[in-house]
Each structure stands twice: as structure tokens, then as C-alpha cells.
PDB file of C-alpha atoms in Angstrom:
ATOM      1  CA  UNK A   1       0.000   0.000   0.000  1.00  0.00           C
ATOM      2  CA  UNK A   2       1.763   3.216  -1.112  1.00  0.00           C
ATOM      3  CA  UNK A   3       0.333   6.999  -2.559  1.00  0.00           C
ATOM      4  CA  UNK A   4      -0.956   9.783  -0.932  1.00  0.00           C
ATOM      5  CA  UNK A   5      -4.396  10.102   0.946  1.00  0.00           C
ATOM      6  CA  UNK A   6      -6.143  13.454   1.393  1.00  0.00           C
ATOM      7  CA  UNK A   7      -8.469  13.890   4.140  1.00  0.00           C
ATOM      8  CA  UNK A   8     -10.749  16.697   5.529  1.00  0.00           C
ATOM      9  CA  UNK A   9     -12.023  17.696   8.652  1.00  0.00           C
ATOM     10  CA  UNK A  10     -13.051  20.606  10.665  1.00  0.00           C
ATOM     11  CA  UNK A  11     -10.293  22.688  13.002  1.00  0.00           C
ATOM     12  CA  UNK A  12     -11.433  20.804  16.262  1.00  0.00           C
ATOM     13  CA  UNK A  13     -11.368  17.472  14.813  1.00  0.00           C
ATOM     14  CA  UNK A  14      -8.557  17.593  12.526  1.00  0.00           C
ATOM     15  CA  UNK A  15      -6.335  19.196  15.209  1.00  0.00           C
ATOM     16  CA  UNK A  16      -7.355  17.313  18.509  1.00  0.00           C
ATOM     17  CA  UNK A  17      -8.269  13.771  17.162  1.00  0.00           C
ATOM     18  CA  UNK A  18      -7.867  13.315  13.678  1.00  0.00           C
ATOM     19  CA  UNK A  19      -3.902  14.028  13.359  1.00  0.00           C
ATOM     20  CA  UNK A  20      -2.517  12.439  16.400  1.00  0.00           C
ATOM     21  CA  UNK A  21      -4.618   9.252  15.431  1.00  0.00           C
ATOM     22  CA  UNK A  22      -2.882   9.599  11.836  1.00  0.00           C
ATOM     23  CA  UNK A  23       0.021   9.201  13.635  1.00  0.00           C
ATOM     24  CA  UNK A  24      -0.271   5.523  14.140  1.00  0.00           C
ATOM     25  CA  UNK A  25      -2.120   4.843  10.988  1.00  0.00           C
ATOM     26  CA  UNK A  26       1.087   5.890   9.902  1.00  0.00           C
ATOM     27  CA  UNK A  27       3.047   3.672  12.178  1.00  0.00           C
ATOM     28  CA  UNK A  28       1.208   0.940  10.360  1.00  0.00           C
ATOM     29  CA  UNK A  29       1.399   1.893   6.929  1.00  0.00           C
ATOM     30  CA  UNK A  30       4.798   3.641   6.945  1.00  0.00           C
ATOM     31  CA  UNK A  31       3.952   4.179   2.500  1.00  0.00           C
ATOM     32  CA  UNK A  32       1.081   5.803   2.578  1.00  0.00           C
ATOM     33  CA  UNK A  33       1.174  10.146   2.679  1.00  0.00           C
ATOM     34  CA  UNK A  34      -1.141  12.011   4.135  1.00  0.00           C
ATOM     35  CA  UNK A  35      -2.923  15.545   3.502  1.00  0.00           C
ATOM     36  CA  UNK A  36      -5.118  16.715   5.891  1.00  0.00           C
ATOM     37  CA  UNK A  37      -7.425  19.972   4.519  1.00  0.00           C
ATOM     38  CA  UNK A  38      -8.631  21.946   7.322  1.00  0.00           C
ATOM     39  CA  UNK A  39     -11.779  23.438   6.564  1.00  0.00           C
ATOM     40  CA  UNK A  40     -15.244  24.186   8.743  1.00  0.00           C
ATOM     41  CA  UNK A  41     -17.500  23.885   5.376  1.00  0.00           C
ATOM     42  CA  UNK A  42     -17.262  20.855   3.399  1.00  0.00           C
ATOM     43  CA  UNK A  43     -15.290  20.358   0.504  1.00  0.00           C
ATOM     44  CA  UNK A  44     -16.464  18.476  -2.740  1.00  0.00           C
ATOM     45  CA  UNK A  45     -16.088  14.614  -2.263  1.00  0.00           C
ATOM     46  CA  UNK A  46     -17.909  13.637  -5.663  1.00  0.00           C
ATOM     47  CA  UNK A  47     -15.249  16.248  -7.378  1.00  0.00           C
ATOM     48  CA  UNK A  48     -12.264  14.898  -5.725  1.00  0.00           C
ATOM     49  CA  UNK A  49     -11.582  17.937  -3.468  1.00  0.00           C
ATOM     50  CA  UNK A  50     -10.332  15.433  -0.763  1.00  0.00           C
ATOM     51  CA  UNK A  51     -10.342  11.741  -0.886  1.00  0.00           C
ATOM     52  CA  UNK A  52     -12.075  11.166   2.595  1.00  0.00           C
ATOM     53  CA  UNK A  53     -13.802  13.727   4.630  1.00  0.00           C
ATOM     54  CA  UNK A  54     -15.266  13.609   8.117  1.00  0.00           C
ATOM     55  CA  UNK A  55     -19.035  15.511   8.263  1.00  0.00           C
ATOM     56  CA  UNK A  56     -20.896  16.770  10.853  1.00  0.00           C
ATOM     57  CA  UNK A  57     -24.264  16.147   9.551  1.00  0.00           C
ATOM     58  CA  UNK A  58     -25.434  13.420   6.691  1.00  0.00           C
ATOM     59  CA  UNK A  59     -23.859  14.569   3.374  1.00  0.00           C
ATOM     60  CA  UNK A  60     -26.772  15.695   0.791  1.00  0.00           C
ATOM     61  CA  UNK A  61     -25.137  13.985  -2.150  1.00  0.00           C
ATOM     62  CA  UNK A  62     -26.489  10.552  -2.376  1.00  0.00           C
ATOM     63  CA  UNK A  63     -24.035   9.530  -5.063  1.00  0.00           C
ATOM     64  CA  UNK A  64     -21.777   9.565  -2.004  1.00  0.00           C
ATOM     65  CA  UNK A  65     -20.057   6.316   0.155  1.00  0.00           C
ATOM     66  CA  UNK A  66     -21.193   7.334   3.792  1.00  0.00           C
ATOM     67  CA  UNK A  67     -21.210   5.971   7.051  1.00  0.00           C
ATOM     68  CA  UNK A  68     -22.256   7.132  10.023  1.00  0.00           C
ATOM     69  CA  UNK A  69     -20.036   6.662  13.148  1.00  0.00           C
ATOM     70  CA  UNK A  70     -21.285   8.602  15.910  1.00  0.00           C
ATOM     71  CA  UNK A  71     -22.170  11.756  18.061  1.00  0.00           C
ATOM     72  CA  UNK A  72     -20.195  14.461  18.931  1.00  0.00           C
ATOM     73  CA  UNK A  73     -21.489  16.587  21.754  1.00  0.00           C
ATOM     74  CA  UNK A  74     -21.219  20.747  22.154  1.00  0.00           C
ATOM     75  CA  UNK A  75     -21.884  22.137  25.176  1.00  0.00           C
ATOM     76  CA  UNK A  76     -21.266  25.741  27.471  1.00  0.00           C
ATOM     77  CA  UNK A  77     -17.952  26.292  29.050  1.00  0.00           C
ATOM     78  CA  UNK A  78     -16.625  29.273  31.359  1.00  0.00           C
ATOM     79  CA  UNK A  79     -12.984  29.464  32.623  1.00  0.00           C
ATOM     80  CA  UNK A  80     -12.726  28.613  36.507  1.00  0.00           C
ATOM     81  CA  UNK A  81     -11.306  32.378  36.563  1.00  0.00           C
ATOM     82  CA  UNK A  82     -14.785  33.708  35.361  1.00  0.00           C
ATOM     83  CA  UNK A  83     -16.841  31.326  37.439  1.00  0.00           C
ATOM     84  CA  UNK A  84     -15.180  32.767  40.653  1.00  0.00           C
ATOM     85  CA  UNK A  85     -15.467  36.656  39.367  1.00  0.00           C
ATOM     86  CA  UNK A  86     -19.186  35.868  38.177  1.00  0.00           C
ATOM     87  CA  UNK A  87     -21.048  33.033  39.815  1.00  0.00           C
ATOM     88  CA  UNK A  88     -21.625  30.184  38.020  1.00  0.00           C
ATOM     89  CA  UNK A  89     -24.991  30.128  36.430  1.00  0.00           C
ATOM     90  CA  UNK A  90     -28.048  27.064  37.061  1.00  0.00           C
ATOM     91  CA  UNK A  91     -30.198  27.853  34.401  1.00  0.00           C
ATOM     92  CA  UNK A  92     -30.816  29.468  31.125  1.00  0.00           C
ATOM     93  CA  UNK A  93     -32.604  32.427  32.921  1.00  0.00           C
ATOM     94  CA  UNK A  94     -29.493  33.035  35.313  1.00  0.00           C
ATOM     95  CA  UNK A  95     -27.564  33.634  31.854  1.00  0.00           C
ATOM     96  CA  UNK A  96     -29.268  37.389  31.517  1.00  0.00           C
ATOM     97  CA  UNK A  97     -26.474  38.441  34.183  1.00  0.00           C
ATOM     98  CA  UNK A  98     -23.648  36.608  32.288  1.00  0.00           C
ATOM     99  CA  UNK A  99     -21.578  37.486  29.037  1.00  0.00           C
ATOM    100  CA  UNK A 100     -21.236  35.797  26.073  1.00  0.00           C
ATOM    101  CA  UNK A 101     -19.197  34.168  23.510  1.00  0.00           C
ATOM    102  CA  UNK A 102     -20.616  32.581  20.472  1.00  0.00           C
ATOM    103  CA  UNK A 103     -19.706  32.993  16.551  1.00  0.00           C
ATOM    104  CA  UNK A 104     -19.286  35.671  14.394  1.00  0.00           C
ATOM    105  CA  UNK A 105     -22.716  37.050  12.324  1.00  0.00           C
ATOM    106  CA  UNK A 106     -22.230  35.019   9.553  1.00  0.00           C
ATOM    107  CA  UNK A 107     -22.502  31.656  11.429  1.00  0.00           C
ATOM    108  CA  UNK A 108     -25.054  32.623  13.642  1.00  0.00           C
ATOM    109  CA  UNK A 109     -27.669  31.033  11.506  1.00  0.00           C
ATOM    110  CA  UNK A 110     -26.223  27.795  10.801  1.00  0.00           C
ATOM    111  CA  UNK A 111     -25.197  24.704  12.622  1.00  0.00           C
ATOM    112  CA  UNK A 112     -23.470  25.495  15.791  1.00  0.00           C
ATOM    113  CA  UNK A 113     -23.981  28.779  15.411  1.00  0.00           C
ATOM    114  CA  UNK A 114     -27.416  28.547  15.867  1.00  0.00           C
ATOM    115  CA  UNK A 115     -27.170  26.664  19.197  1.00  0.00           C
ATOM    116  CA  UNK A 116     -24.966  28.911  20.609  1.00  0.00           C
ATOM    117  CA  UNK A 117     -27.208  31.740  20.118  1.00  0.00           C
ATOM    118  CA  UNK A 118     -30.391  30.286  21.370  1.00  0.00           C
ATOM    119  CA  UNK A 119     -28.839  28.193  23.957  1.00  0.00           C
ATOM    120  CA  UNK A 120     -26.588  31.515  25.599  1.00  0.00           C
ATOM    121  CA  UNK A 121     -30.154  33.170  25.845  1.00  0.00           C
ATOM    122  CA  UNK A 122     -29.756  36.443  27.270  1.00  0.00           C
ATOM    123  CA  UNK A 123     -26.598  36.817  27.497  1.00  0.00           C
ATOM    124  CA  UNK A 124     -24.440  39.758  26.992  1.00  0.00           C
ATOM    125  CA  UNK A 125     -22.298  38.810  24.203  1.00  0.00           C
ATOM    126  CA  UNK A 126     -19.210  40.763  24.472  1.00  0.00           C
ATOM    127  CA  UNK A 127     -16.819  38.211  21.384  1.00  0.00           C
ATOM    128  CA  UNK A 128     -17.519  36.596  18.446  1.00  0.00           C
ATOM    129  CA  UNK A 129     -15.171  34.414  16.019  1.00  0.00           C
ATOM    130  CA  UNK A 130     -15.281  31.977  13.228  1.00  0.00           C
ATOM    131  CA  UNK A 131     -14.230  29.409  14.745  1.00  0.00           C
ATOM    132  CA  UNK A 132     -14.670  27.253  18.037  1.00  0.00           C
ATOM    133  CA  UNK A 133     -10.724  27.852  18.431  1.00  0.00           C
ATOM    134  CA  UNK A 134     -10.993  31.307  18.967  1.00  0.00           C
ATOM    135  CA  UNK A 135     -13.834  31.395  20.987  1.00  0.00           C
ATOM    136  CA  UNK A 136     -11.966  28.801  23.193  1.00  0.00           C
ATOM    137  CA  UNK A 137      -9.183  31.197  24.075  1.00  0.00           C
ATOM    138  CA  UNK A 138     -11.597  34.072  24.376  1.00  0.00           C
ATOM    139  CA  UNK A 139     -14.064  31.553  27.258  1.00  0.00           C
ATOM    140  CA  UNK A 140      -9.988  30.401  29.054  1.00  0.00           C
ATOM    141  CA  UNK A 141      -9.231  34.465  29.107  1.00  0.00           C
ATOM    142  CA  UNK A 142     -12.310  34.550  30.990  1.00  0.00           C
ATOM    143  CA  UNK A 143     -14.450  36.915  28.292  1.00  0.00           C
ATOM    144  CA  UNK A 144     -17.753  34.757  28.844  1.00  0.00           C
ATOM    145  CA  UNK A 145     -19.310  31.604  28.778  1.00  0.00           C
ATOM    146  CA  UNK A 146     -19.364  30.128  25.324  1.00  0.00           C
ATOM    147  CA  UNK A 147     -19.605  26.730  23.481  1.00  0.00           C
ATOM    148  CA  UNK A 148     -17.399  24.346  23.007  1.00  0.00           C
ATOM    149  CA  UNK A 149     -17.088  20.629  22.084  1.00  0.00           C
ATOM    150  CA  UNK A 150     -16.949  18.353  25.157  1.00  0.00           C
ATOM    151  CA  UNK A 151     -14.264  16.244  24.075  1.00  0.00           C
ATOM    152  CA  UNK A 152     -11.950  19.409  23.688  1.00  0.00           C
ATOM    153  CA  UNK A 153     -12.614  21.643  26.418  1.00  0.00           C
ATOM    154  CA  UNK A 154     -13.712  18.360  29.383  1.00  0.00           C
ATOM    155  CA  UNK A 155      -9.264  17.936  29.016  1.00  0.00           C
ATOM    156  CA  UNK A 156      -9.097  21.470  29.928  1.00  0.00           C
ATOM    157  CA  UNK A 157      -8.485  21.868  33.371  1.00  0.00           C
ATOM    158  CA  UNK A 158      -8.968  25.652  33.079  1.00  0.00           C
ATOM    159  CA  UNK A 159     -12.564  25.110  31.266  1.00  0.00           C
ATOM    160  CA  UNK A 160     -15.596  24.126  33.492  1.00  0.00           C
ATOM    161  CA  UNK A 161     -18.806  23.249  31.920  1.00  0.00           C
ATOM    162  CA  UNK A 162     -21.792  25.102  32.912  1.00  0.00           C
ATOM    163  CA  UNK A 163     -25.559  24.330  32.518  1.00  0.00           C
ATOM    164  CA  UNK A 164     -25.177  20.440  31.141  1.00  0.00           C
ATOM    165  CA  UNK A 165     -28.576  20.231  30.329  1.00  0.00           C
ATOM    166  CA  UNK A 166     -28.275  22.806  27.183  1.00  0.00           C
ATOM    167  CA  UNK A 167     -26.336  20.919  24.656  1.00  0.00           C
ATOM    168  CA  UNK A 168     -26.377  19.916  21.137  1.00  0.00           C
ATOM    169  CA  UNK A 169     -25.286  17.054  19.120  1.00  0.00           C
ATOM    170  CA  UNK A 170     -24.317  16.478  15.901  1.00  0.00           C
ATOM    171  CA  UNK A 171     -23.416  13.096  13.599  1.00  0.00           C
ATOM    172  CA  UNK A 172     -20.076  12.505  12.497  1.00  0.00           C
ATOM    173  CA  UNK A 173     -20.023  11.017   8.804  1.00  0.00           C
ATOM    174  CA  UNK A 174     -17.108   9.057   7.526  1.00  0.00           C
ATOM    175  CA  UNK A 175     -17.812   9.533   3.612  1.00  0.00           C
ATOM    176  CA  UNK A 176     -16.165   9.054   0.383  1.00  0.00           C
ATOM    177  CA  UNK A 177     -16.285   8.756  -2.951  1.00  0.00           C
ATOM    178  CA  UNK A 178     -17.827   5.540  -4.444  1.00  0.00           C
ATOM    179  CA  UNK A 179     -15.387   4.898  -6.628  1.00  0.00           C
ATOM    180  CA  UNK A 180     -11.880   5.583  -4.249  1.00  0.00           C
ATOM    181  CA  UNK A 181     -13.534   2.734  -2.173  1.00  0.00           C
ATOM    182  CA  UNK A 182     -11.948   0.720  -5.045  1.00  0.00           C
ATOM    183  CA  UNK A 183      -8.570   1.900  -3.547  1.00  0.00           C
ATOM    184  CA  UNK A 184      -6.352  -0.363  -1.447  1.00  0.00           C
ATOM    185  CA  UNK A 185      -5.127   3.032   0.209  1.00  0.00           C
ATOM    186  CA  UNK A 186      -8.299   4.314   0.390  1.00  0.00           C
ATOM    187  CA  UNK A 187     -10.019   1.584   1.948  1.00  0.00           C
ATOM    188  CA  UNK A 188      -7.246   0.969   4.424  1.00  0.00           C
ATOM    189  CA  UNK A 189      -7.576   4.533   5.515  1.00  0.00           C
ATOM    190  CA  UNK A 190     -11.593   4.668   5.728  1.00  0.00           C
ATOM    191  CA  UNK A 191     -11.933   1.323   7.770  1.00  0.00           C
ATOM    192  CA  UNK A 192      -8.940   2.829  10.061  1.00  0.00           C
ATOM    193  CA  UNK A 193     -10.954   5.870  10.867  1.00  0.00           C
ATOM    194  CA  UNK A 194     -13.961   4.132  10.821  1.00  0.00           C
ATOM    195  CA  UNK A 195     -12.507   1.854  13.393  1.00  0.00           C
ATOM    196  CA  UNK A 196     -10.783   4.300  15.992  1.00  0.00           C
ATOM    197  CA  UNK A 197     -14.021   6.759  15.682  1.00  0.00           C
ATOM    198  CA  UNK A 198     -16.449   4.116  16.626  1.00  0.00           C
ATOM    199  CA  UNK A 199     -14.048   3.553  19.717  1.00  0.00           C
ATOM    200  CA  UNK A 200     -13.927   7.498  20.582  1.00  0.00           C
ATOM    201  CA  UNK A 201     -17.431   7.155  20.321  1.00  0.00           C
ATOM    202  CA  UNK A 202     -18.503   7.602  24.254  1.00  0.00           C
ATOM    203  CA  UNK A 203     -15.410  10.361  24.353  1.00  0.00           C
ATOM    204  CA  UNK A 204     -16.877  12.489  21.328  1.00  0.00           C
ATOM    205  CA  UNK A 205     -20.646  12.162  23.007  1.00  0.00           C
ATOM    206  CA  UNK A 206     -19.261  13.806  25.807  1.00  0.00           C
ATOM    207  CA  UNK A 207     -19.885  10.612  28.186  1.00  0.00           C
ATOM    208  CA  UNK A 208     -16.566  10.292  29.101  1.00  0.00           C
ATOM    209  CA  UNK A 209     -13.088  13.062  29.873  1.00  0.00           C
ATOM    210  CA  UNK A 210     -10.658  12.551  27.042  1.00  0.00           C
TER     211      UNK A 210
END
């Protein structure tokens, strides 16, 4: 098995999970290269924009070779800094005193976006960004409370999650193209991530501290 494999993901996955686990596929298959295209909106499987992407959310093109694997959980987060300068909140209501972090105006309508800005309710919200990054280091400088995936930000010891019951999940897809699964490479490389995200599973659903 030898070539190159390109795969994409979003910023949290790609950074926290997806490249250190490429690091043993890589042990394994010592041949095989690897691209990885960071990118929050999806690229163009059925083109041949990447060879393998991982989706939050079923893919709309049915021509597509797509599996889903499992859950990945968002929920709020303040820094422990904030929590003792603030009060940490019990309900949505309490949120009216509290400031906010969430995305910038041109995600607000979409995907997580839209969570974050119903679920912070009230809330004063003082910083927005384009990405769950950003707003990560904006909730650990102790801006606001803001969302965040649980798998990321429960390994955090500055992070503490607030409010459990307001959360939001979405599916992580494993897709292809139809006709790549005709690819030793390929194949090898969708099964492996198939594999080790079905055994994050309990991990990405927030169920357990990674």
C-alpha cells in the first residue's frame, strides 16, 4: 500500500483527534502520505476535493459512500477564573447576568452557530469568532461563557462546563467517494478511521473526559 491520501475535517477534529490518530495509521502503513485539509464547510467529495472527509451532519449527495459513526457533543464552558469573578450560572434564565461568547454574524444562523445563540439566551455577548478555536481562548481568558465541544474543552483543566442540560449534538459522517472505495489506500484509511471513531465514540458524546 503506497500513494498519498487526502483527508478533511473541521479545526477541532482535525487538530485534537484526527492528526494524532494519523500518527499511528502511519506507524502501520509507513507508504502511505497524508494531507489533511482543514476546513469548517465541506469540501467536494464527488469532485475529488479530498479523498475522505469527516461531516458533521449526513452529506446531501447521495451519489456519495457514507457511514455514520457517531455523536459528537457541544456544550457551554466558562474558565474557573470567570466562574469565581461571576457566579456560576443554574439555568438558562441566570444567563441574563452573564456574558457571552458565540460565533461571528455570519454563522449565527447555521449549525453550531445557531445553538450557541439560542442556547446563551440572554446573554451579553461581548466576542464573536469563526471558529470554536478562537472562541476557546476568548471563554480560558475569561471573556464569557461560550460553546465548546466536550471532548476538547472536558481535558481542559482551566474550562468548566456550565448548565449540562443545554447541549447539542451532531453526527459525524465518515464519507467518500464511491469509486476511491476501489482503492487499497483508500479503503485501508476509511476502515482505520472508521474503526478508531467508533471507539472514541462515548469520548466524542461527551460521556466520558478525554
Amino acid at each position: 500500500l503506497e500513494g498519498l491520501v487526502r483527508i478533511t475535517a473541521t479545526e477541532g477534529l482535525a487538530v485534537a483527534w484526527l492528526i494524532p490518530t494519523l500518527a499511528d495509521f502511519r506507524r502501520s502503513q509507513p507508504h502511505i502520505d497524508v494531507e489533511v485539509i482543514v476546513r469548517n464547510t465541506a469540501l467536494n467529495v464527488l469532485r475529488r476535493e479530498a479523498d475522505i472527509a469527516l461531516r458533521l451532519g449526513r452529506p446531501q449527495q447521495a451519489e456519495l459512500v457514507a457511514r455514520r459513526i457517531c455523536d459528537l457533543t457541544l456544550g457551554l464552558y466558562a474558565s474557573r477564573g470567570y466562574l469565581e469573578e461571576m457566579g456560576k450560572p443554574q439555568t438558562q434564565a441566570e444567563l441574563a447576568e452573564h456574558r457571552g461568547v458565540a460565533f461571528d454574524e455570519g454563522d449565527v444562523f447555521t449549525g453550531a452557530g445557531a445553538f450557541l445563540e439560542k442556547g446563551l439566551g440572554d446573554a451579553h455577548v461581548v466576542f464573536r469568532a469563526n471558529t470554536l478555536g478562537a472562541q476557546r481562548a476568548a471563554i480560558r481568558a475569561g471573556m464569557g461563557i461560550g460553546g465548546q465541544t466536550c471532548f476538547i474543552a472536558d481535558r481542559d483543566p482551566e474550562l468548566v462546563r456550565v448548565i449540562p442540560e443545554l447541549e447539542v449534538r451532531f453526527e459525524i459522517w465518515l464519507v467518500t467517494h464511491p469509486g476511491l472505495r476501489r482503492s487499497a489506500r483508500i479503503r485501508a484509511m476509511y476502515d482505520f478511521l472508521a474503526e478508531r471513531l467508533q471507539a472514541s465514540a462515548p469520548m466524542f458524546a461527551g460521556e466520558a473526559r478525554a
